[in-house]
Every structure is written in C-alpha cells, then in structure tokens.
mmCIF file of C-alpha atoms and ligand atoms in Angstrom:
data_model
loop_
_atom_site.group_PDB
_atom_site.id
_atom_site.type_symbol
_atom_site.label_atom_id
_atom_site.label_comp_id
_atom_site.label_asym_id
_atom_site.label_seq_id
_atom_site.Cartn_x
_atom_site.Cartn_y
_atom_site.Cartn_z
ATOM 1 C CA MET T 1 -5.036 -14.123 -21.861
ATOM 2 C CA THR T 2 -2.477 -12.282 -21.335
ATOM 3 C CA ARG T 3 -2.356 -8.219 -21.178
ATOM 4 C CA LYS T 4 0.586 -5.254 -21.383
ATOM 5 C CA ILE T 5 1.510 -2.457 -19.381
ATOM 6 C CA GLN T 6 3.442 -0.135 -20.704
ATOM 7 C CA ALA T 7 5.786 0.944 -17.764
ATOM 8 C CA GLU T 8 9.319 1.438 -16.938
ATOM 9 C CA PRO T 9 11.811 0.247 -17.376
ATOM 10 C CA TYR T 10 10.059 -2.186 -20.307
ATOM 11 C CA GLU T 11 6.705 -3.509 -20.413
ATOM 12 C CA LEU T 12 4.985 -5.169 -17.984
ATOM 13 C CA VAL T 13 3.303 -8.671 -19.546
ATOM 14 C CA PHE T 14 0.469 -10.265 -16.999
ATOM 15 C CA ASP T 15 -2.087 -12.421 -16.502
ATOM 16 C CA PRO T 16 -5.480 -10.692 -14.973
ATOM 17 C CA LYS T 17 -6.184 -14.162 -13.533
ATOM 18 C CA HIS T 18 -2.866 -13.891 -11.702
ATOM 19 C CA THR T 19 -2.578 -10.614 -10.926
ATOM 20 C CA ALA T 20 -3.765 -8.670 -7.274
ATOM 21 C CA LEU T 21 -4.516 -5.057 -6.686
ATOM 22 C CA LEU T 22 -2.554 -4.739 -3.220
ATOM 23 C CA ILE T 23 -3.652 -1.177 -1.544
ATOM 24 C CA ILE T 24 -0.889 0.053 1.051
ATOM 25 C CA ASP T 25 -2.291 1.326 4.350
ATOM 26 C CA MET T 26 -4.605 3.663 3.001
ATOM 27 C CA GLN T 27 -5.954 4.216 6.563
ATOM 28 C CA ARG T 28 -7.156 7.570 7.924
ATOM 29 C CA ASP T 29 -4.234 7.705 10.758
ATOM 30 C CA PHE T 30 -1.829 8.205 7.543
ATOM 31 C CA VAL T 31 -3.825 10.728 5.238
ATOM 32 C CA GLU T 32 -6.601 12.576 7.004
ATOM 33 C CA PRO T 33 -5.640 15.241 9.580
ATOM 34 C CA GLY T 34 -5.789 14.695 13.167
ATOM 35 C CA GLY T 35 -3.573 10.783 12.479
ATOM 36 C CA PHE T 36 -0.554 9.792 13.600
ATOM 37 C CA GLY T 37 1.253 11.362 9.469
ATOM 38 C CA GLU T 38 0.184 15.073 10.948
ATOM 39 C CA ALA T 39 1.068 14.270 14.672
ATOM 40 C CA LEU T 40 4.801 13.373 13.295
ATOM 41 C CA GLY T 41 4.238 16.947 11.479
ATOM 42 C CA ASN T 42 3.712 15.591 8.278
ATOM 43 C CA ASP T 43 1.281 17.550 5.614
ATOM 44 C CA VAL T 44 -1.303 15.242 4.462
ATOM 45 C CA THR T 45 -1.958 16.737 1.307
ATOM 46 C CA LEU T 46 0.875 15.079 0.144
ATOM 47 C CA VAL T 47 -0.587 11.815 0.057
ATOM 48 C CA ARG T 48 -3.853 12.155 -0.132
ATOM 49 C CA THR T 49 -3.247 13.010 -3.985
ATOM 50 C CA ALA T 50 -3.072 9.043 -4.313
ATOM 51 C CA ILE T 51 -6.511 8.884 -3.445
ATOM 52 C CA GLU T 52 -8.428 9.428 -6.499
ATOM 53 C CA PRO T 53 -6.358 7.536 -8.559
ATOM 54 C CA THR T 54 -6.144 5.001 -5.822
ATOM 55 C CA LYS T 55 -10.240 5.031 -6.530
ATOM 56 C CA LYS T 56 -9.795 4.984 -9.920
ATOM 57 C CA LEU T 57 -7.869 1.381 -9.910
ATOM 58 C CA LEU T 58 -10.111 0.172 -7.130
ATOM 59 C CA ASP T 59 -13.208 0.365 -9.654
ATOM 60 C CA MET T 60 -11.396 -0.858 -12.069
ATOM 61 C CA ALA T 61 -10.399 -3.920 -10.566
ATOM 62 C CA ARG T 62 -13.844 -4.884 -9.165
ATOM 63 C CA HIS T 63 -15.583 -3.961 -12.402
ATOM 64 C CA GLN T 64 -13.008 -6.566 -13.870
ATOM 65 C CA GLY T 65 -12.977 -9.237 -11.112
ATOM 66 C CA LEU T 66 -9.444 -8.582 -9.831
ATOM 67 C CA CYS T 67 -8.495 -9.746 -6.553
ATOM 68 C CA VAL T 68 -8.035 -6.893 -4.573
ATOM 69 C CA ILE T 69 -6.415 -7.204 -0.732
ATOM 70 C CA HIS T 70 -6.183 -4.174 1.274
ATOM 71 C CA THR T 71 -3.150 -3.468 4.109
ATOM 72 C CA ARG T 72 -3.531 -1.557 7.350
ATOM 73 C CA GLU T 73 -0.397 -1.168 9.819
ATOM 74 C CA GLY T 74 -1.586 -1.303 12.943
ATOM 75 C CA HIS T 75 -0.969 -2.804 16.525
ATOM 76 C CA ALA T 76 -3.256 -4.630 18.942
ATOM 77 C CA PRO T 77 -4.741 -2.688 22.059
ATOM 78 C CA HIS T 78 -2.747 -4.411 24.497
ATOM 79 C CA LEU T 79 0.395 -2.928 22.238
ATOM 80 C CA GLY T 80 1.982 -6.784 22.884
ATOM 81 C CA ASP T 81 3.462 -6.516 19.297
ATOM 82 C CA LEU T 82 4.543 -3.090 19.020
ATOM 83 C CA PRO T 83 8.688 -3.187 19.307
ATOM 84 C CA PRO T 84 9.387 -1.105 21.988
ATOM 85 C CA THR T 85 12.079 0.235 19.208
ATOM 86 C CA LYS T 86 9.364 1.379 17.108
ATOM 87 C CA ALA T 87 7.342 2.909 20.221
ATOM 88 C CA GLU T 88 10.417 5.242 20.975
ATOM 89 C CA ARG T 89 11.104 6.414 17.073
ATOM 90 C CA GLY T 90 9.494 9.386 15.365
ATOM 91 C CA ARG T 91 7.683 10.442 18.868
ATOM 92 C CA PRO T 92 6.389 13.915 18.526
ATOM 93 C CA GLY T 93 5.925 14.346 22.132
ATOM 94 C CA PRO T 94 5.199 12.104 25.523
ATOM 95 C CA ASP T 95 1.489 11.902 24.472
ATOM 96 C CA GLY T 96 1.819 11.567 20.155
ATOM 97 C CA GLY T 97 3.050 8.171 19.796
ATOM 98 C CA ILE T 98 1.788 4.923 19.466
ATOM 99 C CA GLY T 99 -1.187 4.090 21.260
ATOM 100 C CA SER T 100 -2.066 7.692 22.330
ATOM 101 C CA VAL T 101 -5.471 8.931 21.902
ATOM 102 C CA GLY T 102 -5.863 11.593 19.589
ATOM 103 C CA PRO T 103 -8.365 12.709 17.665
ATOM 104 C CA MET T 104 -9.269 9.147 16.145
ATOM 105 C CA GLY T 105 -8.585 7.610 19.044
ATOM 106 C CA ARG T 106 -5.863 5.947 19.642
ATOM 107 C CA ILE T 107 -3.240 5.910 17.199
ATOM 108 C CA LEU T 108 -2.330 2.914 15.249
ATOM 109 C CA VAL T 109 -4.278 0.648 17.300
ATOM 110 C CA ARG T 110 -6.552 -1.513 15.592
ATOM 111 C CA GLY T 111 -10.703 -1.064 15.938
ATOM 112 C CA GLU T 112 -10.018 2.725 16.279
ATOM 113 C CA LYS T 113 -11.640 5.497 13.921
ATOM 114 C CA GLY T 114 -8.243 6.295 13.065
ATOM 115 C CA HIS T 115 -6.657 2.803 12.139
ATOM 116 C CA ASP T 116 -9.191 2.095 9.426
ATOM 117 C CA ILE T 117 -9.366 2.579 6.147
ATOM 118 C CA ILE T 118 -10.421 5.883 4.522
ATOM 119 C CA PRO T 119 -14.308 5.557 3.103
ATOM 120 C CA GLU T 120 -13.366 6.357 -0.590
ATOM 121 C CA LEU T 121 -11.590 3.022 -0.457
ATOM 122 C CA TYR T 122 -13.529 1.057 2.159
ATOM 123 C CA PRO T 123 -12.846 -2.232 1.329
ATOM 124 C CA LEU T 124 -16.067 -4.497 0.444
ATOM 125 C CA ASN T 125 -17.241 -7.820 3.009
ATOM 126 C CA ASP T 126 -14.772 -10.351 0.131
ATOM 127 C CA GLU T 127 -11.711 -8.410 0.475
ATOM 128 C CA PRO T 128 -9.082 -9.611 2.371
ATOM 129 C CA VAL T 129 -7.799 -6.547 5.055
ATOM 130 C CA VAL T 130 -4.287 -7.688 6.285
ATOM 131 C CA ASP T 131 -3.221 -5.894 9.755
ATOM 132 C CA LYS T 132 0.338 -5.788 9.792
ATOM 133 C CA PRO T 133 2.239 -4.669 12.907
ATOM 134 C CA GLY T 134 5.225 -3.266 10.558
ATOM 135 C CA LYS T 135 6.304 -1.601 7.265
ATOM 136 C CA GLY T 136 6.364 -4.258 4.959
ATOM 137 C CA ALA T 137 3.222 -6.796 4.907
ATOM 138 C CA PHE T 138 4.162 -10.357 4.400
ATOM 139 C CA TRP T 139 6.080 -9.948 7.704
ATOM 140 C CA ALA T 140 4.110 -11.617 10.611
ATOM 141 C CA THR T 141 0.966 -11.457 8.269
ATOM 142 C CA ASP T 142 -0.813 -14.444 5.898
ATOM 143 C CA LEU T 143 -0.619 -12.071 3.473
ATOM 144 C CA HIS T 144 2.111 -14.750 1.264
ATOM 145 C CA LEU T 145 -0.828 -17.438 2.190
ATOM 146 C CA ILE T 146 -3.386 -15.516 0.883
ATOM 147 C CA LEU T 147 -2.065 -14.787 -2.371
ATOM 148 C CA GLN T 148 -0.287 -18.379 -3.447
ATOM 149 C CA ASN T 149 -4.075 -19.633 -2.293
ATOM 150 C CA ARG T 150 -5.400 -17.934 -4.302
ATOM 151 C CA GLY T 151 -2.753 -18.034 -7.317
ATOM 152 C CA ILE T 152 -1.331 -14.702 -7.232
ATOM 153 C CA LYS T 153 1.953 -13.611 -9.155
ATOM 154 C CA THR T 154 1.640 -10.097 -10.194
ATOM 155 C CA LEU T 155 0.950 -7.360 -7.898
ATOM 156 C CA ILE T 156 0.270 -3.893 -8.822
ATOM 157 C CA VAL T 157 0.704 -2.028 -5.677
ATOM 158 C CA CYS T 158 -0.349 1.414 -4.396
ATOM 159 C CA GLY T 159 -1.134 3.035 -1.477
ATOM 160 C CA VAL T 160 1.308 4.687 1.302
ATOM 161 C CA THR T 161 3.565 6.222 2.065
ATOM 162 C CA THR T 162 5.683 5.668 -1.367
ATOM 163 C CA GLU T 163 9.344 5.239 0.498
ATOM 164 C CA VAL T 164 8.154 3.247 3.971
ATOM 165 C CA CYS T 165 4.943 0.373 3.713
ATOM 166 C CA VAL T 166 5.326 0.587 -0.095
ATOM 167 C CA THR T 167 8.572 0.334 -1.038
ATOM 168 C CA THR T 168 9.412 -2.434 2.079
ATOM 169 C CA THR T 169 6.514 -4.348 1.028
ATOM 170 C CA VAL T 170 7.802 -4.227 -2.627
ATOM 171 C CA ARG T 171 11.053 -5.853 -1.724
ATOM 172 C CA GLU T 172 9.510 -8.644 0.496
ATOM 173 C CA ALA T 173 7.554 -9.253 -2.342
ATOM 174 C CA ASN T 174 10.667 -9.787 -4.976
ATOM 175 C CA ASP T 175 12.073 -12.395 -2.164
ATOM 176 C CA ARG T 176 9.281 -14.200 -2.169
ATOM 177 C CA GLY T 177 8.681 -14.201 -6.125
ATOM 178 C CA TYR T 178 5.918 -11.804 -6.983
ATOM 179 C CA GLU T 179 6.249 -9.373 -9.847
ATOM 180 C CA CYS T 180 4.957 -5.710 -8.470
ATOM 181 C CA VAL T 181 4.383 -2.935 -10.478
ATOM 182 C CA VAL T 182 3.807 0.841 -8.647
ATOM 183 C CA VAL T 183 1.506 3.112 -9.619
ATOM 184 C CA SER T 184 3.518 6.453 -9.210
ATOM 185 C CA ASP T 185 0.209 8.714 -8.809
ATOM 186 C CA ALA T 186 -1.665 5.896 -6.745
ATOM 187 C CA THR T 187 1.481 5.865 -4.146
ATOM 188 C CA GLY T 188 2.313 9.324 -1.899
ATOM 189 C CA SER T 189 4.874 10.521 0.199
ATOM 190 C CA TYR T 190 5.265 12.970 2.705
ATOM 191 C CA PHE T 191 8.283 14.114 1.399
ATOM 192 C CA PRO T 192 8.176 14.750 -2.493
ATOM 193 C CA GLU T 193 11.770 13.691 -3.121
ATOM 194 C CA PHE T 194 11.752 10.247 -1.445
ATOM 195 C CA HIS T 195 8.185 9.327 -3.643
ATOM 196 C CA LYS T 196 10.574 10.311 -6.827
ATOM 197 C CA MET T 197 13.701 8.682 -5.625
ATOM 198 C CA SER T 198 11.681 5.736 -4.300
ATOM 199 C CA LEU T 199 10.256 4.976 -7.655
ATOM 200 C CA GLU T 200 13.785 5.539 -9.360
ATOM 201 C CA MET T 201 15.174 2.610 -6.878
ATOM 202 C CA ILE T 202 12.126 0.691 -7.880
ATOM 203 C CA LYS T 203 13.039 0.427 -11.980
ATOM 204 C CA ALA T 204 16.542 1.182 -11.853
ATOM 205 C CA GLN T 205 19.033 -1.887 -13.059
ATOM 206 C CA GLY T 206 16.470 -3.432 -15.326
ATOM 207 C CA GLY T 207 13.853 -3.314 -12.459
ATOM 208 C CA ILE T 208 15.833 -4.410 -9.735
ATOM 209 C CA PHE T 209 12.618 -4.175 -7.304
ATOM 210 C CA GLY T 210 10.298 -4.403 -10.419
ATOM 211 C CA TRP T 211 8.028 -1.796 -12.567
ATOM 212 C CA VAL T 212 7.198 1.886 -12.498
ATOM 213 C CA THR T 213 3.720 3.152 -14.129
ATOM 214 C CA ASP T 214 0.759 5.462 -13.710
ATOM 215 C CA SER T 215 -2.934 4.710 -12.921
ATOM 216 C CA SER T 216 -3.915 5.355 -16.383
ATOM 217 C CA GLU T 217 -1.771 3.531 -18.286
ATOM 218 C CA VAL T 218 -3.184 0.689 -16.050
ATOM 219 C CA ILE T 219 -6.529 1.041 -16.862
ATOM 220 C CA ARG T 220 -5.555 0.906 -20.185
ATOM 221 C CA ALA T 221 -3.976 -1.911 -19.930
ATOM 222 C CA PHE T 222 -7.392 -3.796 -19.014
ATOM 223 C CA ARG T 223 -9.351 -2.123 -21.449
HETATM 224 C C1 LIG W 301 4.777 4.743 7.810
HETATM 225 C C2 LIG W 301 3.244 3.785 6.238
HETATM 226 N N1 LIG W 301 4.929 5.909 7.093
HETATM 227 N N2 LIG W 301 2.045 2.938 5.940
HETATM 228 N N3 LIG W 301 4.026 3.912 7.103
HETATM 229 O O1 LIG W 301 4.899 4.764 8.828
HETATM 230 O O2 LIG W 301 4.307 3.630 5.230
#
C-alpha cells in the first residue's frame, strides 16, 4: 500500500515495502567532542541536533519493519584507501589529520572508537552498516547492491553533514534512479547556512535531487 509524505516541492508517494531509512555517518568522529569534526575546529553541538529526530525515525522504522541502513565514513588502518589529496586537505595541524591518534583513537579509521556509530543510534545486528572511504555512500561500497537486492526505490535520508556526505549521497542516488527525501531536522551541519542552502538545492527546480520534509511528517505518514 502506498503512502504520502507532505514534502517540498510536492508530496511524495512511496511504498514502505520499497523504502529504506538511510542514516549517514552518525559517528562519534563527527558528532561527539574529541572527534574529527571538532579537530577541524567545528562546534559539534550544531550537528547534535540531528540525533533526537534521527532516533525517532529509527525507532519508527524498526517498529514498522522498514529496511534500515547505516553508513560510516572512514579508512582501513593501513590508510591505503585514503587518497593523498583527502589526507592533505582539512588538516588542523601536523598531528590532527585522518589516521592520527585523537582522544577516541585514530581519526576516521575503521575499528576505532571515534569511527563507530554513536550509542544513541547504534545499529542492530541485521541492519547493514556500509563503510565508505568517500563522501558519497555509493562510491566504492556495496550500497547499490544491497538496495537492489532488497527492492528499494525510495530513500529517507538523514545524518551528517548535510552539505557534504548527505548531499553527495543524494546526488549519487539520483543518478542510480532512487527517490530521496531528506529529513531537515534529522540532518545537520557545522554551518547552519550550508544546511539551509543544501536543502534548498535538493528541492529546487521541481525537486531536482528529491524532496525535503521533517521527521514529524515522516512519522505521521507511517501512522
Ligand atoms: C565530512 C561527512 N563532513 N560525513 N563527512 O567530512 O559529512
């Protein structure tokens, strides 16, 4: 049975059987003090606002039996999957880059405490966790395969940061034929103006990349 989400630029009709909740990079490194985000000089309280709405969506999705997929940005301990360009950019200092040791272990390295998903949103055993070396969740991952195997057509997207990994993933998803609705209060950025403009870009031109709504509207649509 199809349902409708009131969204911008117009309502989205979707079938819950073919819909997934996609939670992007809600990792300690991005949303907790002492992680990569803070090492870059950002105020993590600005992205922590996404936690509670995402938790409500996650609870609802689990209750409804919706497909739930988590992603984590990060690199293998040998850093062989870290492009030198990425390693160089955004370095706060000689010891603060990806792979260096911070308060939560090696920054953005798989297996380290900081790389893992925050306890509030921790995945269940049967929820795929897609480890990605890039910003987009489709590049160099098996996300598309997982979604195809589960018959997913629509993605309810939340996570951080809006203008980096969320929008990169939404753009990648568009080119692969998925419909994306981005949840405004369940996404977050260290830069409120980037958050706002990213959402504007998604829904502009008749929804060139998809739809934008908020968590209460998504939850209402499932009642
Ligand atoms: C960033 C992300 N901002 N998950 N990663 O580097 O948005």
